[in-house]
Each structure stands twice: as structure tokens, then as C-alpha cells.
XYZ file of C-alpha atoms in Angstrom:
387
model
C -66.874 85.574 137.332
C -63.191 86.277 136.526
C -64.154 89.372 134.521
C -66.272 90.693 137.382
C -63.460 90.061 139.856
C -60.986 91.871 137.572
C -63.418 94.786 137.251
C -63.699 95.095 141.034
C -59.900 94.998 141.379
C -59.379 97.710 138.749
C -62.078 99.851 140.339
C -60.477 99.490 143.767
C -57.035 100.457 142.438
C -58.444 103.492 140.620
C -60.195 104.679 143.788
C -57.049 104.253 145.867
C -55.039 106.216 143.289
C -57.684 108.944 143.134
C -57.836 109.353 146.902
C -54.049 109.356 147.087
C -53.931 112.053 144.411
C -56.498 114.082 146.351
C -54.403 113.853 149.509
C -51.162 114.798 147.730
C -52.721 117.792 145.953
C -54.333 118.936 149.212
C -50.966 118.899 150.995
C -49.298 120.752 148.104
C -52.068 123.351 148.003
C -52.005 123.920 151.753
C -48.221 124.325 151.727
C -48.331 126.860 148.886
C -51.088 128.895 150.548
C -49.243 129.045 153.883
C -46.034 130.227 152.209
C -47.521 133.700 151.610
C -48.198 134.672 155.191
C -49.323 138.221 154.523
C -52.627 136.973 153.111
C -53.820 135.547 156.433
C -53.275 138.607 158.627
C -57.031 138.961 159.229
C -57.101 135.535 160.900
C -54.101 136.474 163.014
C -55.829 139.676 164.059
C -59.086 137.859 164.865
C -58.838 134.080 165.142
C -62.646 133.815 165.254
C -62.835 134.719 161.563
C -64.873 137.890 161.990
C -62.519 140.062 159.924
C -61.431 140.183 156.279
C -58.263 141.506 154.687
C -58.617 143.539 151.496
C -55.834 144.890 149.248
C -56.039 147.490 146.477
C -53.316 148.257 143.926
C -53.368 151.429 141.850
C -52.079 152.617 138.507
C -49.457 155.347 138.430
C -52.030 157.943 137.336
C -54.819 156.950 139.734
C -54.492 160.056 141.882
C -54.983 158.113 145.118
C -52.810 159.758 147.780
C -52.359 159.992 151.528
C -54.905 162.820 151.500
C -57.584 160.259 150.612
C -56.818 157.778 153.391
C -59.238 159.414 155.796
C -62.068 159.149 153.250
C -62.009 155.383 152.830
C -61.742 154.774 156.577
C -64.555 157.215 157.373
C -66.751 155.572 154.741
C -66.048 152.100 156.172
C -66.731 153.205 159.757
C -70.031 154.811 158.731
C -71.056 151.636 156.907
C -70.192 149.537 159.960
C -72.060 151.906 162.263
C -75.182 151.439 160.126
C -74.875 147.751 160.950
C -74.551 148.553 164.669
C -70.833 147.718 164.698
C -68.881 150.338 166.620
C -65.453 150.199 168.258
C -65.224 149.553 171.960
C -63.048 151.722 174.163
C -59.429 151.755 172.899
C -60.361 149.256 170.167
C -58.902 149.636 166.684
C -61.786 148.558 164.482
C -60.011 149.020 161.142
C -56.305 148.488 160.441
C -54.795 150.214 157.406
C -51.525 150.010 155.522
C -50.328 151.962 152.509
C -47.103 152.178 150.553
C -45.430 153.118 147.288
C -42.000 152.609 145.689
C -39.764 155.628 146.408
C -37.076 154.678 143.915
C -33.545 153.360 143.874
C -31.210 155.181 146.254
C -27.658 155.017 147.581
C -27.256 154.422 151.311
C -23.990 154.813 153.192
C -22.957 154.130 156.749
C -20.420 155.603 159.171
C -17.790 153.141 157.963
C -15.455 153.846 155.070
C -16.679 151.064 152.780
C -20.261 150.972 154.020
C -22.169 151.889 150.899
C -24.917 150.149 148.903
C -27.637 150.699 146.354
C -31.119 149.810 147.595
C -34.799 149.896 146.679
C -36.619 152.328 148.956
C -40.314 151.967 149.817
C -42.337 154.656 151.560
C -44.809 153.137 154.025
C -47.530 154.280 156.388
C -50.246 153.039 158.708
C -49.772 149.538 160.141
C -47.571 148.486 157.220
C -45.292 146.128 159.161
C -48.227 144.367 160.818
C -49.443 143.308 157.358
C -46.166 142.053 155.933
C -45.283 139.154 158.191
C -41.591 140.015 158.054
C -39.164 138.164 160.322
C -37.619 140.851 162.547
C -33.986 139.991 163.277
C -32.964 143.051 165.275
C -34.467 146.283 166.626
C -38.081 147.239 166.068
C -40.462 148.747 163.535
C -41.262 152.454 163.336
C -44.855 153.720 163.411
C -46.775 156.809 162.348
C -47.015 157.784 166.005
C -43.245 158.105 166.483
C -42.226 161.649 167.358
C -39.107 161.387 165.225
C -39.684 160.170 161.679
C -36.072 159.302 160.835
C -36.170 155.561 161.407
C -35.536 153.116 158.550
C -36.112 149.353 158.456
C -33.609 147.516 156.267
C -33.169 143.909 155.215
C -30.358 141.600 156.263
C -28.421 141.956 152.992
C -28.336 145.737 153.308
C -27.264 145.526 156.976
C -24.282 143.356 156.040
C -23.374 145.635 153.127
C -23.350 148.715 155.378
C -21.911 147.394 158.652
C -20.902 143.762 158.101
C -23.442 142.485 160.650
C -27.168 142.127 161.140
C -27.477 143.405 164.723
C -27.118 147.049 163.738
C -30.295 148.687 165.042
C -29.615 152.215 166.288
C -26.684 152.710 163.903
C -26.618 155.691 161.535
C -27.206 155.581 157.802
C -27.172 158.412 155.291
C -29.521 158.829 152.361
C -28.724 161.801 150.098
C -26.629 163.201 152.913
C -29.452 163.114 155.441
C -28.846 161.155 158.613
C -31.369 158.470 159.536
C -31.030 155.619 161.984
C -31.653 151.905 161.573
C -34.854 151.132 163.482
C -34.852 147.434 162.679
C -33.429 144.683 160.496
C -35.660 142.132 158.776
C -34.747 138.824 157.207
C -34.597 138.416 153.450
C -37.570 136.709 151.767
C -37.395 132.931 152.064
C -39.967 131.616 149.575
C -39.115 130.902 145.944
C -41.878 133.209 144.766
C -40.668 136.189 146.805
C -37.054 135.642 145.790
C -38.176 135.607 142.172
C -40.159 138.859 142.396
C -38.202 141.035 144.860
C -35.347 141.879 142.509
C -31.595 141.916 143.061
C -31.209 145.041 145.193
C -31.628 145.006 148.984
C -34.666 146.747 150.501
C -35.187 149.671 152.850
C -38.493 150.941 154.258
C -39.003 154.525 155.331
C -41.967 156.576 156.516
C -43.713 158.909 154.082
C -42.486 161.866 156.111
C -38.929 160.569 156.078
C -39.019 159.893 152.340
C -40.170 163.454 151.767
C -36.799 164.776 152.909
C -34.990 163.140 150.014
C -34.240 165.306 147.029
C -34.601 162.384 144.577
C -38.241 161.695 145.509
C -40.894 162.130 142.852
C -42.425 164.633 145.245
C -41.475 165.619 148.758
C -43.167 166.427 151.995
C -42.625 169.303 154.363
C -39.673 168.847 156.639
C -40.110 166.559 159.627
C -37.951 166.285 162.732
C -34.680 164.426 162.245
C -32.098 163.833 164.915
C -29.435 166.076 163.415
C -28.292 167.541 160.119
C -24.578 167.701 160.810
C -24.011 164.907 158.312
C -25.123 166.916 155.292
C -22.112 167.352 153.039
C -21.131 170.263 150.825
C -22.584 168.585 147.745
C -25.695 167.288 149.489
C -28.986 169.089 149.624
C -32.452 168.914 151.025
C -35.223 169.990 148.712
C -37.571 172.058 150.883
C -41.188 171.675 149.998
C -44.601 171.433 151.545
C -46.316 169.517 148.768
C -45.599 165.997 149.953
C -44.746 162.490 148.828
C -48.357 161.430 148.798
C -48.858 158.859 146.054
C -50.147 155.460 147.151
C -49.799 152.410 144.932
C -50.820 149.809 147.528
C -53.599 150.180 150.093
C -54.585 147.399 152.499
C -57.048 147.132 155.327
C -58.377 144.623 157.837
C -61.974 145.281 158.857
C -65.009 143.457 160.287
C -66.853 141.192 157.883
C -70.280 140.583 159.505
C -71.734 139.025 156.343
C -70.123 137.324 153.366
C -68.106 139.723 151.161
C -69.203 142.729 153.226
C -65.668 144.099 153.688
C -64.758 143.470 150.047
C -67.898 145.168 148.720
C -67.518 148.158 151.056
C -63.966 148.890 149.902
C -64.671 148.081 146.257
C -67.713 150.370 146.091
C -65.690 153.278 147.461
C -62.869 152.907 144.940
C -65.206 152.072 142.049
C -66.878 155.452 142.417
C -63.659 157.478 142.409
C -60.934 155.389 140.753
C -62.722 153.261 138.182
C -60.391 151.274 135.874
C -57.364 152.525 137.807
C -57.147 149.903 140.528
C -57.285 146.184 141.203
C -58.849 144.799 144.369
C -58.080 141.500 146.087
C -59.876 139.693 148.882
C -56.805 138.269 150.620
C -58.908 136.255 153.061
C -60.546 134.276 150.231
C -58.004 134.319 147.419
C -56.490 130.910 148.286
C -59.830 129.239 149.016
C -59.861 125.892 147.120
C -63.352 126.455 145.679
C -62.442 129.964 144.490
C -59.223 128.818 142.872
C -60.793 125.788 141.144
C -63.502 128.001 139.603
C -60.832 130.411 138.342
C -59.234 127.762 136.112
C -61.243 128.930 133.107
C -59.758 132.423 133.560
C -56.186 131.213 133.975
C -55.028 133.228 130.959
C -55.707 136.442 132.902
C -52.449 135.900 134.764
C -50.490 135.997 131.510
C -52.218 139.031 129.999
C -51.915 142.309 131.923
C -54.693 144.671 130.872
C -53.889 147.666 133.081
C -50.969 149.693 134.405
C -51.505 148.794 138.051
C -48.319 148.730 140.128
C -47.892 145.498 142.098
C -45.352 145.268 144.939
C -43.173 142.198 145.074
C -45.263 140.519 147.803
C -48.387 140.747 145.635
C -46.568 139.436 142.567
C -45.419 136.502 144.698
C -49.024 135.887 145.776
C -50.189 136.015 142.153
C -47.696 133.265 141.331
C -49.157 131.225 144.196
C -52.669 131.921 142.884
C -51.672 130.635 139.449
C -50.256 127.431 140.903
C -53.165 126.869 143.285
C -55.685 127.346 140.488
C -54.132 124.411 138.658
C -53.645 122.320 141.805
C -57.232 122.672 143.047
C -58.740 122.237 139.584
C -56.972 118.903 139.130
C -57.870 117.957 142.691
C -61.510 118.281 141.668
C -60.856 115.867 138.818
C -59.623 113.275 141.317
C -63.117 113.283 142.838
C -64.682 111.894 139.640
C -63.860 108.190 140.079
C -64.860 107.993 143.790
C -68.120 109.837 143.055
C -68.940 107.580 140.102
C -68.099 104.539 142.241
C -70.391 105.754 145.017
C -73.233 106.324 142.550
C -72.705 102.843 141.113
C -72.843 101.321 144.611
C -76.081 103.198 145.364
C -77.663 101.912 142.144
C -76.417 98.392 142.901
C -77.840 98.530 146.412
C -81.152 99.858 145.090
C -81.420 96.983 142.639
C -80.615 94.435 145.316
C -83.173 96.058 147.586
C -85.754 95.722 144.809
C -85.123 92.008 144.513
C -85.579 91.430 148.193
C -88.289 94.051 148.636
C -91.034 91.560 149.482
C -88.821 89.662 151.905
C -87.784 92.932 153.565
C -91.451 93.994 153.875
C -92.457 90.601 155.322
C -89.520 90.600 157.751
C -90.268 94.171 158.860
C -93.986 93.442 159.256
C -93.303 90.305 161.256
C -90.861 92.188 163.480
C -93.379 94.921 164.188
C -96.130 92.359 164.892
C -93.913 90.527 167.390
C -93.029 93.763 169.164
C -96.708 94.700 169.489
C -97.655 91.210 170.653
C -94.911 91.141 173.318
C -95.959 94.553 174.537
C -99.578 93.494 174.875
C -98.579 90.339 176.766
C -96.591 92.386 179.280
C -99.495 94.721 179.820
C -101.860 91.759 180.314
C -99.589 90.207 182.971
C -99.433 93.488 184.857
C -103.232 93.669 185.008
C -103.491 90.031 186.243
C -100.973 90.703 189.019
C -103.007 93.674 190.171
């Protein structure tokens, strides 16, 4: 009797510990997943869950450029039309974003000491809608802006140039060309982003704007800028009509009428033209507990890089989260073992007890049914007598 009581006590403690572990790992996993906000932009765009967010990252020699953007969107729209999904009036059915590193540059301001090195990124489409940046001042620029000389900078760069963060509308100079500060964003806050973003501050410029810079890998034809009076004697603009066109990161948010439809549509397009030169990610599913737990056996893939794909800092941060979540959700599955085994044991125990009392249960049930039938017949008989 004492041994059985001790066994029950140990089993109870183990179940409590297992359920506590499950709860703790669930909270940790949820917190990690929410820290990378850019992966849930599809849900923010459509809270009903009818859209998926897909990201593709390309190698330096992939050949995917801004000239190809129209192809992937046209292919996706045709595929959706075949499923009777068409945009309503003024509806944007597919959102796209694309970007590429434009190199390290020197930016100066109108002040004497306002000068700083920065990492420049050329962006297009709905880039800022995907990022989840915290806008501190000003606004974002878009492809539809008539003037393409706006630049979004981070808080560190704003303080380096002007000693403040509320500096939207102020001038900055890149290679002697005058641009203006469209907006100021906050620096990354998560540990993963701080680890992957690097030491230099960040600036984001349109593809057209980046094409004016003579240190670009390639440049675009000249676009309107507000003035060129700031160009110094030793500064130059490299005229060209070839274009900064390379894309290393392409993202889209599109309808997902059936499971993995959006992912398969985008993947099939790139598989045909850019095989072995890209990596594709289903952002909407990447942090799913079931997906991450199953990926535990492939955990070594995060340590071994088998291609030359260029990942931006936000994707590298998400890959760190993926690595951690894979471990968290795998071990969370292990915490289910004791409660499941306990439940199975209780079912077997109940079945055995039911077997012992089977005849009594049958007799009791039969007697109950007989009484119900008898009482019913008696009521019917009384009704007939009263009539």
C-alpha cells in the first residue's frame, strides 16, 4: 500500500513538472516568435488569415533584377485568376518588396562636423510596410513619389549628422549629391537584430536614388533631385542608363486560398529560372511549433551554409530565432511524454476496472432501462383509463 501511494505521488509530481515545463517553453517560444515582427506582416495585412508572406533571397550571381519584378507578379496574378481570385476596385491583391545592399558610403550634413559612415540599402516596392520599423520622425518614401531623393535613416545616423532625431526634411549629401531625410527610424531593439545588423548605422534609399551615386556597383539613369548646387569640385555623378537593378531580397504578401498555395506559386516561378541560386522562406509558417519541432533533425543546416545566398540582417536575425525555436519546441514535445503515458495508463486501469464490474454494469443498465419502460407504460395506461 505504501509503495502504491509513493508511486502515485511520484507520478503526480512528474506530471506537474511536465505541464509546468510545457507552459514555460510555450511562453518562451511565443516571446521569441513575436520578437521578429516582420514575419507576421501577412496577418497584419489580413487578420482573417487569408494571405501568406513569402521571402526569397538570392546569390550574387543569380541575375534576378528589377526588370524581372513584373514577371513574378504577372505569373502570380494569372495563377490567382485561374482560381477565380481577382482584385476588387482599387484593391492591391499582391504586395511586393525588394532590396539589395548598396555598399558602405559616407554621408555628411549641412553642419561642420556632421559626417558619418553608413551602410546603404537600395529598396523598392512596399519595403517599409514589410519591415515593421518604428518610425520616430517624418515618413517613408514610396515608388510613387515624384522626387526620388528621399532617404530614411536610423536614429544613430541622425544623431551623428545633426545631433538630434527629429531631423526629417533636413539635407544630407552622399557623394556630393543632395538628398533629404524623409524619415528617421529607431535602431533595432532585439538581441538577434543587434547581433546581425553590424556596427555602422543604416540608411535606406530608392533604387533610382541609389543609381545617382558614383560608387554603386551599377547605376540608373538620372532621376529628379531637388537641386545639384551642393556638388563640389571633386564630386561627380556617373551618368548612365544601365541601372542599379540587382535584387538580393524579394518579398511578397499574396492570397493563400489553399495550404501552401502562395509558397508553391512563388517557388515554382523561381525554380524554373533561378534554380540553386535562391532560398525561399514561408514567413507565415516558419515559426509554427509543429514545423519547428520537425526541423530538429535538420538543425545542423543552420551551421553549414551550402550556397552563396545573401541574407539581410533581418533574415539572419530570424534564422537565429528559428534555431532557438527548433530546440524549444522539440523539447516541449518531450514534455508531453509523461502526461500522455499517464493518460494511457489511466485508460487501461479504467478498462480493467470496467471489466471487473462488467456484469454489474450490465445488470444495472438493464434494470434501469426496464424501469423506464415500465414507468412509461404505466403512464400511458392511466391516460387511457382517464379517457
